[in-house]
Amino acid sequence: MQIQDLPYPDPGVPDARSGPRFLWWLFRNQAGGQLKSLAWGLLHFVSVSSLPFCVGLAVQAVVDRSGTRLALAGGLMALACVGNALGDTFLHRTAITNWITAAARVQQLLARKAALLGSALTRRVAAGEVVAVSTGDVEKIGWFVEAVSRFTAAALTIVLVCVGLVVYEPALGVVVVIGLPVLALAVLPLLPRATRRADVQREKAGRATELASDTVAGLRVLRGIGGEELFLDRYRHASQEVRHAAVRSARMWSLISAIQVLLPGLLLIAVVWYGVHLARDGRIGVGELVTVYSSVMILTYPLRHFEEIAMAYSFSRPSAKRAARVLSLERATDTGGSRAAGLPTGDLYDPATGLLAPAGRLTAVVCGDPDAAGRLAERLGGHPSEEGPSVLLGGVPLDELPLDCARTVVLVQDKDPVLLSGTLRELLAVPASGAVGTAEALAAARCEDVLAALVQGSVGTEDPMDARITERGRSLSGGQRQRLALARSLVTDPEVLVLDEPTSAVDSHTEARVAEGVRALRTGRTTVVFTSSPLLLDRADRVVFLHDGAAAAVGTHRELLHSEARYRAVVTRETDEETAAREAVTPLVKARAEDSGPESALAGGVRADDDVLHRLEEIEETA
């Protein structure tokens, strides 16, 4: 796989049982690139390590006044330089390729998992952790996967040089062979502590990222309640904790680096001291001493890769653990589906709650628990994140359909829909039936003021469709974002449209117009709206009231206001005192009507109903 060939057609199925298993899976899936990197790394390190032998041969040739051996040494040195240049160049290319392709594979896996889990992802994993995994963690994972092949090449080179030194000059070669393992293993006792400090740093950085993400997402609200400085102080404190943890981690790694510099220096001193004694005794020549000295000095370069691989693993292990945790999350249902792909039609029925949404009608659902309403909305879309009985559409279980088919036939708009950055034309360029145009959808969602605001905010743009929307629509108000998201859902024109509180941030006047627009545009289509707004409820064909996870009452909005006290309490926000007062007044009205005769009773009953309705309307307006 080359960088220009990204993204992967299929990133594969990761081994997400643990962080180390995930790293090993990534390494195995890049076997070709790793072998290339190993080959070029061997050429590079062997070429560098062979230079001391060439220099020693040249020095000894000068001492022996041998022109032939001097020319041979020069040719070998030139060949080593060429090998060094080629090996270093292509090692860098293959290493960067392995790094980027590994990171890209992880990002693709995370993106697919996020698309598969949907809103369930942030309910299981904090949003800040997801951001940390998909940004900084993928780079650290790619770093370790890439560094393995370079470390292997360096280790093999050290072995080859040690064998060569023992054969070339046994007396000094044995000293080097004994000293190098000590150099390589001397830092092992420090690695667990360095790893723990790195883990603490990663944990604190993840918390700071999560806090920053939450603060930015709620910045408008924080400014409204004067909590901006409070959260800013919290982030300052969190960032200082990250800084302190990073300093403690850096201290440990600087100690490891110092040891990696000090011990090779001591080994070099020992080799020189022992070599000088051997040279004085005439047991080795000057060229041999120069060769061994240069070899030991050159070996400090591949030895550096021992420190790098330790650091790379220490930093990538917690990152791989977090990535594996996200990638191991699964839906409660089989997203592949056991039923042949198809688009069923008919009534929408939820066996768990008894909710029935007749085909072609606008059904409003009132639920006193917003979290329960959100879970039910997700279940209506098929393949929910939690286990439970499947919702039926025309008698067909949605969980048995492939996920893409279930999403095509039933579209669920979340309570907090996300607007991606780009132009309005790009925002509305979604898979659609073609029966609803963008102009119709925008008109039904009452987006006239939104279009004007977008044009005003985009310099040099006259067509609203070419106006740009900022990230998550932050330049728009909450109501404007809701209406644009509603227009996007209306353009899709699914067989069943489920809307979760689509007008919670819209004023009452606009809400009434939106309700009329949605009802007119969705005529003949099944629409389910989760809401407690009387303006929407009054325009629904039928209203289902859910209590304690079950459908407790069904009827029109006005029927349920008179017949169901629990429904009235949820919709009108009626307090206990108001309920007691109304119940105390109603018998008096009825008694007065009975004393006044049939005609007066009828008139009194009408007046009583009017008074109740008037009072209910006042309560609704107040709410």
mmCIF file of C-alpha atoms in Angstrom, residues 41 204 277 287 334 342 357 417 428 527 591:
data_model
loop_
_atom_site.group_PDB
_atom_site.id
_atom_site.type_symbol
_atom_site.label_atom_id
_atom_site.label_comp_id
_atom_site.label_asym_id
_atom_site.label_seq_id
_atom_site.Cartn_x
_atom_site.Cartn_y
_atom_site.Cartn_z
ATOM 1 C CA GLY A 41 17.320 -0.481 7.017
ATOM 2 C CA LYS A 204 -4.611 13.774 31.942
ATOM 3 C CA HIS A 277 47.694 -2.188 25.862
ATOM 4 C CA GLY A 287 44.581 -0.389 11.784
ATOM 5 C CA ASP A 334 -26.401 -7.776 13.641
ATOM 6 C CA GLY A 342 -35.838 -4.804 0.895
ATOM 7 C CA ALA A 357 -47.710 4.710 14.267
ATOM 8 C CA PRO A 417 -28.524 17.132 15.039
ATOM 9 C CA LEU A 428 -28.675 19.269 1.572
ATOM 10 C CA THR A 527 -44.127 10.673 10.549
ATOM 11 C CA ALA A 591 -73.536 21.285 40.611
#
